């Protein structure tokens, strides 16, 4: 199944093979002209890498696993539920949470560019922006997941959700077995960014002998 919304007013940021070199050259030029401060850019990058990003999303998932009322709120109004935890901001203004179940696995893509919920997943990954992923996730999602090392049962439905500039998605993976009694902080450690995109599942807890 493929839920595909029309794209409007996208932030076009397609990936180029030499993008890093282009960005570095542009940064150097603008710095030499006194138009930007490299230190300020470093602060922005640090913010998205350490304060904004997958750690936030993992906390959302852990709370959904632990708190049925929050999970229901997340289903009804993900934007408000996520904001209640303090996670708001650029490209996370309008959110929808999609829940994996024993019958259904969800996968997120942006077919036209790379719309992505920065406030809960951080900066978009290179492969997420790559044309190969953006096209093949829709055409052959099961094959794409297999390349990520995730082989799903043939009977499980895969739903592909197409992010837009107006609406972004967060996958709530299934809670792993053996996590009963774990607190939210420990549960969050089991949740990877890939699991919240749908290219992986949540990790099983380590067994201490």
JSON list of C-alpha atoms in Angstrom, two decimals:
[
{"chain": "A", "resi": 1, "resn": "UNK", "atom": "CA", "xyz": [0.00, 0.00, 0.00]},
{"chain": "A", "resi": 2, "resn": "UNK", "atom": "CA", "xyz": [1.22, 3.47, -0.77]},
{"chain": "A", "resi": 3, "resn": "UNK", "atom": "CA", "xyz": [-0.23, 6.59, 0.80]},
{"chain": "A", "resi": 4, "resn": "UNK", "atom": "CA", "xyz": [0.90, 9.33, -1.55]},
{"chain": "A", "resi": 5, "resn": "UNK", "atom": "CA", "xyz": [0.07, 12.99, -1.00]},
{"chain": "A", "resi": 6, "resn": "UNK", "atom": "CA", "xyz": [0.58, 15.73, -3.54]},
{"chain": "A", "resi": 7, "resn": "UNK", "atom": "CA", "xyz": [3.68, 17.80, -2.83]},
{"chain": "A", "resi": 8, "resn": "UNK", "atom": "CA", "xyz": [3.39, 21.57, -2.63]},
{"chain": "A", "resi": 9, "resn": "UNK", "atom": "CA", "xyz": [5.92, 24.26, -1.74]},
{"chain": "A", "resi": 10, "resn": "UNK", "atom": "CA", "xyz": [8.71, 21.81, -1.03]},
{"chain": "A", "resi": 11, "resn": "UNK", "atom": "CA", "xyz": [12.01, 22.84, 0.43]},
{"chain": "A", "resi": 12, "resn": "UNK", "atom": "CA", "xyz": [14.05, 21.46, -2.45]},
{"chain": "A", "resi": 13, "resn": "UNK", "atom": "CA", "xyz": [17.28, 20.11, -1.06]},
{"chain": "A", "resi": 14, "resn": "UNK", "atom": "CA", "xyz": [18.06, 17.20, -3.36]},
{"chain": "A", "resi": 15, "resn": "UNK", "atom": "CA", "xyz": [21.35, 15.47, -2.69]},
{"chain": "A", "resi": 16, "resn": "UNK", "atom": "CA", "xyz": [24.28, 15.95, -5.05]},
{"chain": "A", "resi": 17, "resn": "UNK", "atom": "CA", "xyz": [27.24, 13.61, -5.11]},
{"chain": "A", "resi": 18, "resn": "UNK", "atom": "CA", "xyz": [29.62, 16.53, -4.48]},
{"chain": "A", "resi": 19, "resn": "UNK", "atom": "CA", "xyz": [27.34, 18.40, -2.07]},
{"chain": "A", "resi": 20, "resn": "UNK", "atom": "CA", "xyz": [29.80, 18.45, 0.80]},
{"chain": "A", "resi": 21, "resn": "UNK", "atom": "CA", "xyz": [32.45, 20.03, -1.41]},
{"chain": "A", "resi": 22, "resn": "UNK", "atom": "CA", "xyz": [29.96, 22.61, -2.69]},
{"chain": "A", "resi": 23, "resn": "UNK", "atom": "CA", "xyz": [28.85, 23.49, 0.83]},
{"chain": "A", "resi": 24, "resn": "UNK", "atom": "CA", "xyz": [32.42, 23.83, 2.05]},
{"chain": "A", "resi": 25, "resn": "UNK", "atom": "CA", "xyz": [33.34, 26.08, -0.88]},
{"chain": "A", "resi": 26, "resn": "UNK", "atom": "CA", "xyz": [30.27, 28.25, -0.30]},
{"chain": "A", "resi": 27, "resn": "UNK", "atom": "CA", "xyz": [30.96, 28.47, 3.43]},
{"chain": "A", "resi": 28, "resn": "UNK", "atom": "CA", "xyz": [34.56, 29.52, 2.76]},
{"chain": "A", "resi": 29, "resn": "UNK", "atom": "CA", "xyz": [33.48, 32.19, 0.28]},
{"chain": "A", "resi": 30, "resn": "UNK", "atom": "CA", "xyz": [30.80, 33.63, 2.57]},
{"chain": "A", "resi": 31, "resn": "UNK", "atom": "CA", "xyz": [33.18, 33.61, 5.52]},
{"chain": "A", "resi": 32, "resn": "UNK", "atom": "CA", "xyz": [35.84, 35.48, 3.56]},
{"chain": "A", "resi": 33, "resn": "UNK", "atom": "CA", "xyz": [33.25, 38.11, 2.64]},
{"chain": "A", "resi": 34, "resn": "UNK", "atom": "CA", "xyz": [32.26, 38.44, 6.29]},
{"chain": "A", "resi": 35, "resn": "UNK", "atom": "CA", "xyz": [28.66, 37.34, 5.62]},
{"chain": "A", "resi": 36, "resn": "UNK", "atom": "CA", "xyz": [28.60, 34.37, 7.99]},
{"chain": "A", "resi": 37, "resn": "UNK", "atom": "CA", "xyz": [30.29, 33.33, 11.20]},
{"chain": "A", "resi": 38, "resn": "UNK", "atom": "CA", "xyz": [31.61, 29.74, 11.14]},
{"chain": "A", "resi": 39, "resn": "UNK", "atom": "CA", "xyz": [31.23, 29.53, 14.91]},
{"chain": "A", "resi": 40, "resn": "UNK", "atom": "CA", "xyz": [27.52, 30.26, 14.60]},
{"chain": "A", "resi": 41, "resn": "UNK", "atom": "CA", "xyz": [27.17, 27.51, 12.01]},
{"chain": "A", "resi": 42, "resn": "UNK", "atom": "CA", "xyz": [28.96, 25.09, 14.33]},
{"chain": "A", "resi": 43, "resn": "UNK", "atom": "CA", "xyz": [26.48, 25.92, 17.08]},
{"chain": "A", "resi": 44, "resn": "UNK", "atom": "CA", "xyz": [23.54, 25.19, 14.76]},
{"chain": "A", "resi": 45, "resn": "UNK", "atom": "CA", "xyz": [25.03, 21.87, 13.66]},
{"chain": "A", "resi": 46, "resn": "UNK", "atom": "CA", "xyz": [25.81, 20.91, 17.25]},
{"chain": "A", "resi": 47, "resn": "UNK", "atom": "CA", "xyz": [22.23, 21.73, 18.25]},
{"chain": "A", "resi": 48, "resn": "UNK", "atom": "CA", "xyz": [20.75, 19.42, 15.65]},
{"chain": "A", "resi": 49, "resn": "UNK", "atom": "CA", "xyz": [23.24, 16.66, 16.34]},
{"chain": "A", "resi": 50, "resn": "UNK", "atom": "CA", "xyz": [23.02, 16.62, 20.14]},
{"chain": "A", "resi": 51, "resn": "UNK", "atom": "CA", "xyz": [19.92, 18.51, 21.29]},
{"chain": "A", "resi": 52, "resn": "UNK", "atom": "CA", "xyz": [17.55, 18.06, 18.39]},
{"chain": "A", "resi": 53, "resn": "UNK", "atom": "CA", "xyz": [17.16, 14.78, 16.65]},
{"chain": "A", "resi": 54, "resn": "UNK", "atom": "CA", "xyz": [16.84, 11.04, 17.11]},
{"chain": "A", "resi": 55, "resn": "UNK", "atom": "CA", "xyz": [17.23, 11.21, 20.89]},
{"chain": "A", "resi": 56, "resn": "UNK", "atom": "CA", "xyz": [14.06, 13.27, 20.94]},
{"chain": "A", "resi": 57, "resn": "UNK", "atom": "CA", "xyz": [12.18, 10.86, 18.73]},
{"chain": "A", "resi": 58, "resn": "UNK", "atom": "CA", "xyz": [13.33, 7.93, 20.85]},
{"chain": "A", "resi": 59, "resn": "UNK", "atom": "CA", "xyz": [11.84, 9.62, 23.92]},
{"chain": "A", "resi": 60, "resn": "UNK", "atom": "CA", "xyz": [8.53, 10.01, 22.08]},
{"chain": "A", "resi": 61, "resn": "UNK", "atom": "CA", "xyz": [8.52, 6.30, 21.21]},
{"chain": "A", "resi": 62, "resn": "UNK", "atom": "CA", "xyz": [9.48, 5.23, 24.72]},
{"chain": "A", "resi": 63, "resn": "UNK", "atom": "CA", "xyz": [6.68, 7.30, 26.23]},
{"chain": "A", "resi": 64, "resn": "UNK", "atom": "CA", "xyz": [4.20, 5.85, 23.73]},
{"chain": "A", "resi": 65, "resn": "UNK", "atom": "CA", "xyz": [5.29, 2.34, 24.75]},
{"chain": "A", "resi": 66, "resn": "UNK", "atom": "CA", "xyz": [4.99, 3.15, 28.46]},
{"chain": "A", "resi": 67, "resn": "UNK", "atom": "CA", "xyz": [1.92, 5.37, 28.56]},
{"chain": "A", "resi": 68, "resn": "UNK", "atom": "CA", "xyz": [-1.23, 4.16, 26.75]},
{"chain": "A", "resi": 69, "resn": "UNK", "atom": "CA", "xyz": [-2.91, 7.56, 27.14]},
{"chain": "A", "resi": 70, "resn": "UNK", "atom": "CA", "xyz": [0.04, 9.28, 25.49]},
{"chain": "A", "resi": 71, "resn": "UNK", "atom": "CA", "xyz": [0.01, 6.69, 22.70]},
{"chain": "A", "resi": 72, "resn": "UNK", "atom": "CA", "xyz": [-3.65, 7.43, 22.00]},
{"chain": "A", "resi": 73, "resn": "UNK", "atom": "CA", "xyz": [-2.94, 11.17, 22.00]},
{"chain": "A", "resi": 74, "resn": "UNK", "atom": "CA", "xyz": [-0.07, 10.55, 19.60]},
{"chain": "A", "resi": 75, "resn": "UNK", "atom": "CA", "xyz": [-2.44, 8.72, 17.26]},
{"chain": "A", "resi": 76, "resn": "UNK", "atom": "CA", "xyz": [-5.03, 11.52, 17.40]},
{"chain": "A", "resi": 77, "resn": "UNK", "atom": "CA", "xyz": [-2.75, 14.55, 17.30]},
{"chain": "A", "resi": 78, "resn": "UNK", "atom": "CA", "xyz": [0.94, 13.76, 16.98]},
{"chain": "A", "resi": 79, "resn": "UNK", "atom": "CA", "xyz": [1.89, 17.43, 16.63]},
{"chain": "A", "resi": 80, "resn": "UNK", "atom": "CA", "xyz": [0.43, 18.33, 20.02]},
{"chain": "A", "resi": 81, "resn": "UNK", "atom": "CA", "xyz": [1.58, 15.16, 21.77]},
{"chain": "A", "resi": 82, "resn": "UNK", "atom": "CA", "xyz": [5.16, 15.60, 20.59]},
{"chain": "A", "resi": 83, "resn": "UNK", "atom": "CA", "xyz": [5.11, 19.31, 21.45]},
{"chain": "A", "resi": 84, "resn": "UNK", "atom": "CA", "xyz": [4.03, 18.44, 24.99]},
{"chain": "A", "resi": 85, "resn": "UNK", "atom": "CA", "xyz": [7.48, 16.89, 25.44]},
{"chain": "A", "resi": 86, "resn": "UNK", "atom": "CA", "xyz": [9.11, 20.10, 24.24]},
{"chain": "A", "resi": 87, "resn": "UNK", "atom": "CA", "xyz": [10.03, 18.88, 20.77]},
{"chain": "A", "resi": 88, "resn": "UNK", "atom": "CA", "xyz": [8.98, 21.47, 18.24]},
{"chain": "A", "resi": 89, "resn": "UNK", "atom": "CA", "xyz": [10.66, 23.55, 15.59]},
{"chain": "A", "resi": 90, "resn": "UNK", "atom": "CA", "xyz": [11.82, 23.58, 12.03]},
{"chain": "A", "resi": 91, "resn": "UNK", "atom": "CA", "xyz": [10.22, 20.96, 9.78]},
{"chain": "A", "resi": 92, "resn": "UNK", "atom": "CA", "xyz": [8.34, 19.43, 12.67]},
{"chain": "A", "resi": 93, "resn": "UNK", "atom": "CA", "xyz": [5.36, 21.75, 12.79]},
{"chain": "A", "resi": 94, "resn": "UNK", "atom": "CA", "xyz": [2.86, 19.20, 11.46]},
{"chain": "A", "resi": 95, "resn": "UNK", "atom": "CA", "xyz": [3.43, 15.59, 12.45]},
{"chain": "A", "resi": 96, "resn": "UNK", "atom": "CA", "xyz": [1.65, 12.26, 12.13]},
{"chain": "A", "resi": 97, "resn": "UNK", "atom": "CA", "xyz": [2.69, 9.14, 14.03]},
{"chain": "A", "resi": 98, "resn": "UNK", "atom": "CA", "xyz": [2.19, 5.77, 12.33]},
{"chain": "A", "resi": 99, "resn": "UNK", "atom": "CA", "xyz": [2.32, 2.67, 14.52]},
{"chain": "A", "resi": 100, "resn": "UNK", "atom": "CA", "xyz": [3.86, -0.62, 13.48]},
{"chain": "A", "resi": 101, "resn": "UNK", "atom": "CA", "xyz": [1.79, -3.67, 14.41]},
{"chain": "A", "resi": 102, "resn": "UNK", "atom": "CA", "xyz": [2.19, -7.44, 13.99]},
{"chain": "A", "resi": 103, "resn": "UNK", "atom": "CA", "xyz": [0.25, -7.08, 10.73]},
{"chain": "A", "resi": 104, "resn": "UNK", "atom": "CA", "xyz": [1.64, -3.81, 9.35]},
{"chain": "A", "resi": 105, "resn": "UNK", "atom": "CA", "xyz": [5.08, -2.22, 8.96]},
{"chain": "A", "resi": 106, "resn": "UNK", "atom": "CA", "xyz": [5.40, 1.46, 8.07]},
{"chain": "A", "resi": 107, "resn": "UNK", "atom": "CA", "xyz": [8.11, 3.08, 5.96]},
{"chain": "A", "resi": 108, "resn": "UNK", "atom": "CA", "xyz": [8.72, 6.81, 5.47]},
{"chain": "A", "resi": 109, "resn": "UNK", "atom": "CA", "xyz": [10.01, 8.47, 2.30]},
{"chain": "A", "resi": 110, "resn": "UNK", "atom": "CA", "xyz": [9.83, 11.82, 0.55]},
{"chain": "A", "resi": 111, "resn": "UNK", "atom": "CA", "xyz": [9.61, 11.10, -3.16]},
{"chain": "A", "resi": 112, "resn": "UNK", "atom": "CA", "xyz": [10.19, 14.63, -4.49]},
{"chain": "A", "resi": 113, "resn": "UNK", "atom": "CA", "xyz": [12.93, 15.95, -2.21]},
{"chain": "A", "resi": 114, "resn": "UNK", "atom": "CA", "xyz": [13.74, 15.12, 1.42]},
{"chain": "A", "resi": 115, "resn": "UNK", "atom": "CA", "xyz": [11.03, 16.41, 3.74]},
{"chain": "A", "resi": 116, "resn": "UNK", "atom": "CA", "xyz": [11.97, 15.10, 7.15]},
{"chain": "A", "resi": 117, "resn": "UNK", "atom": "CA", "xyz": [11.01, 15.84, 10.80]},
{"chain": "A", "resi": 118, "resn": "UNK", "atom": "CA", "xyz": [14.17, 17.51, 12.06]},
{"chain": "A", "resi": 119, "resn": "UNK", "atom": "CA", "xyz": [12.77, 18.14, 15.55]},
{"chain": "A", "resi": 120, "resn": "UNK", "atom": "CA", "xyz": [12.49, 14.41, 16.31]},
{"chain": "A", "resi": 121, "resn": "UNK", "atom": "CA", "xyz": [14.97, 12.80, 13.91]},
{"chain": "A", "resi": 122, "resn": "UNK", "atom": "CA", "xyz": [17.70, 15.41, 13.48]},
{"chain": "A", "resi": 123, "resn": "UNK", "atom": "CA", "xyz": [19.31, 16.17, 10.15]},
{"chain": "A", "resi": 124, "resn": "UNK", "atom": "CA", "xyz": [18.24, 13.96, 7.22]},
{"chain": "A", "resi": 125, "resn": "UNK", "atom": "CA", "xyz": [20.60, 11.15, 6.32]},
{"chain": "A", "resi": 126, "resn": "UNK", "atom": "CA", "xyz": [22.35, 11.05, 2.95]},
{"chain": "A", "resi": 127, "resn": "UNK", "atom": "CA", "xyz": [20.59, 7.84, 1.89]},
{"chain": "A", "resi": 128, "resn": "UNK", "atom": "CA", "xyz": [17.18, 9.32, 2.77]},
{"chain": "A", "resi": 129, "resn": "UNK", "atom": "CA", "xyz": [17.80, 12.13, 0.28]},
{"chain": "A", "resi": 130, "resn": "UNK", "atom": "CA", "xyz": [19.24, 9.86, -2.42]},
{"chain": "A", "resi": 131, "resn": "UNK", "atom": "CA", "xyz": [17.12, 9.45, -5.59]},
{"chain": "A", "resi": 132, "resn": "UNK", "atom": "CA", "xyz": [17.53, 5.66, -5.42]},
{"chain": "A", "resi": 133, "resn": "UNK", "atom": "CA", "xyz": [15.86, 5.45, -2.01]},
{"chain": "A", "resi": 134, "resn": "UNK", "atom": "CA", "xyz": [13.18, 8.01, -2.85]},
{"chain": "A", "resi": 135, "resn": "UNK", "atom": "CA", "xyz": [12.07, 6.08, -5.92]},
{"chain": "A", "resi": 136, "resn": "UNK", "atom": "CA", "xyz": [12.63, 2.47, -4.89]},
{"chain": "A", "resi": 137, "resn": "UNK", "atom": "CA", "xyz": [11.00, 2.78, -1.46]},
{"chain": "A", "resi": 138, "resn": "UNK", "atom": "CA", "xyz": [7.71, 3.28, -3.28]},
{"chain": "A", "resi": 139, "resn": "UNK", "atom": "CA", "xyz": [8.23, 0.73, -6.05]},
{"chain": "A", "resi": 140, "resn": "UNK", "atom": "CA", "xyz": [9.87, -2.07, -4.06]},
{"chain": "A", "resi": 141, "resn": "UNK", "atom": "CA", "xyz": [9.68, -1.36, -0.33]},
{"chain": "A", "resi": 142, "resn": "UNK", "atom": "CA", "xyz": [10.24, -4.99, 0.65]},
{"chain": "A", "resi": 143, "resn": "UNK", "atom": "CA", "xyz": [13.41, -5.15, -1.44]},
{"chain": "A", "resi": 144, "resn": "UNK", "atom": "CA", "xyz": [14.68, -1.85, 0.00]},
{"chain": "A", "resi": 145, "resn": "UNK", "atom": "CA", "xyz": [14.11, -3.07, 3.55]},
{"chain": "A", "resi": 146, "resn": "UNK", "atom": "CA", "xyz": [15.98, -6.28, 2.77]},
{"chain": "A", "resi": 147, "resn": "UNK", "atom": "CA", "xyz": [18.98, -4.21, 1.65]},
{"chain": "A", "resi": 148, "resn": "UNK", "atom": "CA", "xyz": [18.89, -2.52, 5.08]},
{"chain": "A", "resi": 149, "resn": "UNK", "atom": "CA", "xyz": [19.01, -6.00, 6.62]},
{"chain": "A", "resi": 150, "resn": "UNK", "atom": "CA", "xyz": [15.32, -6.09, 7.52]},
{"chain": "A", "resi": 151, "resn": "UNK", "atom": "CA", "xyz": [13.45, -9.07, 6.08]},
{"chain": "A", "resi": 152, "resn": "UNK", "atom": "CA", "xyz": [9.77, -9.04, 6.95]},
{"chain": "A", "resi": 153, "resn": "UNK", "atom": "CA", "xyz": [7.35, -11.98, 6.79]},
{"chain": "A", "resi": 154, "resn": "UNK", "atom": "CA", "xyz": [5.60, -12.26, 3.43]},
{"chain": "A", "resi": 155, "resn": "UNK", "atom": "CA", "xyz": [2.23, -11.85, 5.09]},
{"chain": "A", "resi": 156, "resn": "UNK", "atom": "CA", "xyz": [3.07, -8.50, 6.70]},
{"chain": "A", "resi": 157, "resn": "UNK", "atom": "CA", "xyz": [1.72, -5.42, 4.91]},
{"chain": "A", "resi": 158, "resn": "UNK", "atom": "CA", "xyz": [4.17, -2.60, 4.21]},
{"chain": "A", "resi": 159, "resn": "UNK", "atom": "CA", "xyz": [2.67, 0.89, 4.10]},
{"chain": "A", "resi": 160, "resn": "UNK", "atom": "CA", "xyz": [4.76, 3.62, 2.51]},
{"chain": "A", "resi": 161, "resn": "UNK", "atom": "CA", "xyz": [4.05, 7.15, 3.68]},
{"chain": "A", "resi": 162, "resn": "UNK", "atom": "CA", "xyz": [5.16, 10.06, 1.49]},
{"chain": "A", "resi": 163, "resn": "UNK", "atom": "CA", "xyz": [6.22, 13.08, 3.53]},
{"chain": "A", "resi": 164, "resn": "UNK", "atom": "CA", "xyz": [5.45, 16.56, 2.26]},
{"chain": "A", "resi": 165, "resn": "UNK", "atom": "CA", "xyz": [6.36, 20.11, 3.20]},
{"chain": "A", "resi": 166, "resn": "UNK", "atom": "CA", "xyz": [3.04, 20.27, 5.06]},
{"chain": "A", "resi": 167, "resn": "UNK", "atom": "CA", "xyz": [3.11, 16.90, 6.86]},
{"chain": "A", "resi": 168, "resn": "UNK", "atom": "CA", "xyz": [5.89, 14.72, 8.18]},
{"chain": "A", "resi": 169, "resn": "UNK", "atom": "CA", "xyz": [5.74, 11.24, 9.68]},
{"chain": "A", "resi": 170, "resn": "UNK", "atom": "CA", "xyz": [7.27, 9.38, 12.60]},
{"chain": "A", "resi": 171, "resn": "UNK", "atom": "CA", "xyz": [7.18, 5.58, 12.79]},
{"chain": "A", "resi": 172, "resn": "UNK", "atom": "CA", "xyz": [6.42, 4.13, 16.22]},
{"chain": "A", "resi": 173, "resn": "UNK", "atom": "CA", "xyz": [8.10, 0.70, 16.08]},
{"chain": "A", "resi": 174, "resn": "UNK", "atom": "CA", "xyz": [6.71, -2.30, 17.90]},
{"chain": "A", "resi": 175, "resn": "UNK", "atom": "CA", "xyz": [7.91, -2.62, 21.46]},
{"chain": "A", "resi": 176, "resn": "UNK", "atom": "CA", "xyz": [10.42, -5.48, 21.71]},
{"chain": "A", "resi": 177, "resn": "UNK", "atom": "CA", "xyz": [9.69, -8.52, 23.82]},
{"chain": "A", "resi": 178, "resn": "UNK", "atom": "CA", "xyz": [11.40, -8.71, 27.19]},
{"chain": "A", "resi": 179, "resn": "UNK", "atom": "CA", "xyz": [11.11, -5.00, 27.94]},
{"chain": "A", "resi": 180, "resn": "UNK", "atom": "CA", "xyz": [8.45, -5.26, 30.64]},
{"chain": "A", "resi": 181, "resn": "UNK", "atom": "CA", "xyz": [9.41, -3.17, 33.64]},
{"chain": "A", "resi": 182, "resn": "UNK", "atom": "CA", "xyz": [12.01, -1.10, 31.79]},
{"chain": "A", "resi": 183, "resn": "UNK", "atom": "CA", "xyz": [11.87, 2.65, 32.39]},
{"chain": "A", "resi": 184, "resn": "UNK", "atom": "CA", "xyz": [11.48, 5.18, 29.59]},
{"chain": "A", "resi": 185, "resn": "UNK", "atom": "CA", "xyz": [15.17, 6.10, 29.52]},
{"chain": "A", "resi": 186, "resn": "UNK", "atom": "CA", "xyz": [16.21, 2.49, 29.00]},
{"chain": "A", "resi": 187, "resn": "UNK", "atom": "CA", "xyz": [13.45, 1.93, 26.44]},
{"chain": "A", "resi": 188, "resn": "UNK", "atom": "CA", "xyz": [14.63, 4.97, 24.47]},
{"chain": "A", "resi": 189, "resn": "UNK", "atom": "CA", "xyz": [18.05, 3.36, 24.13]},
{"chain": "A", "resi": 190, "resn": "UNK", "atom": "CA", "xyz": [16.43, 0.59, 22.07]},
{"chain": "A", "resi": 191, "resn": "UNK", "atom": "CA", "xyz": [15.08, 3.03, 19.48]},
{"chain": "A", "resi": 192, "resn": "UNK", "atom": "CA", "xyz": [17.25, 4.00, 16.52]},
{"chain": "A", "resi": 193, "resn": "UNK", "atom": "CA", "xyz": [16.67, 6.69, 13.93]},
{"chain": "A", "resi": 194, "resn": "UNK", "atom": "CA", "xyz": [16.27, 3.99, 11.28]},
{"chain": "A", "resi": 195, "resn": "UNK", "atom": "CA", "xyz": [13.52, 2.34, 13.35]},
{"chain": "A", "resi": 196, "resn": "UNK", "atom": "CA", "xyz": [11.63, 5.66, 13.38]},
{"chain": "A", "resi": 197, "resn": "UNK", "atom": "CA", "xyz": [11.92, 5.90, 9.58]},
{"chain": "A", "resi": 198, "resn": "UNK", "atom": "CA", "xyz": [10.95, 2.27, 9.18]},
{"chain": "A", "resi": 199, "resn": "UNK", "atom": "CA", "xyz": [14.14, 0.81, 7.73]},
{"chain": "A", "resi": 200, "resn": "UNK", "atom": "CA", "xyz": [14.80, -1.08, 10.97]},
{"chain": "A", "resi": 201, "resn": "UNK", "atom": "CA", "xyz": [12.98, -2.36, 14.04]},
{"chain": "A", "resi": 202, "resn": "UNK", "atom": "CA", "xyz": [13.63, -1.54, 17.67]},
{"chain": "A", "resi": 203, "resn": "UNK", "atom": "CA", "xyz": [16.53, -3.37, 19.25]},
{"chain": "A", "resi": 204, "resn": "UNK", "atom": "CA", "xyz": [15.96, -6.21, 21.69]},
{"chain": "A", "resi": 205, "resn": "UNK", "atom": "CA", "xyz": [17.19, -5.55, 25.23]},
{"chain": "A", "resi": 206, "resn": "UNK", "atom": "CA", "xyz": [20.54, -7.03, 26.15]},
{"chain": "A", "resi": 207, "resn": "UNK", "atom": "CA", "xyz": [20.30, -10.12, 28.29]},
{"chain": "A", "resi": 208, "resn": "UNK", "atom": "CA", "xyz": [22.51, -10.00, 31.37]},
{"chain": "A", "resi": 209, "resn": "UNK", "atom": "CA", "xyz": [23.60, -13.42, 32.55]}
]
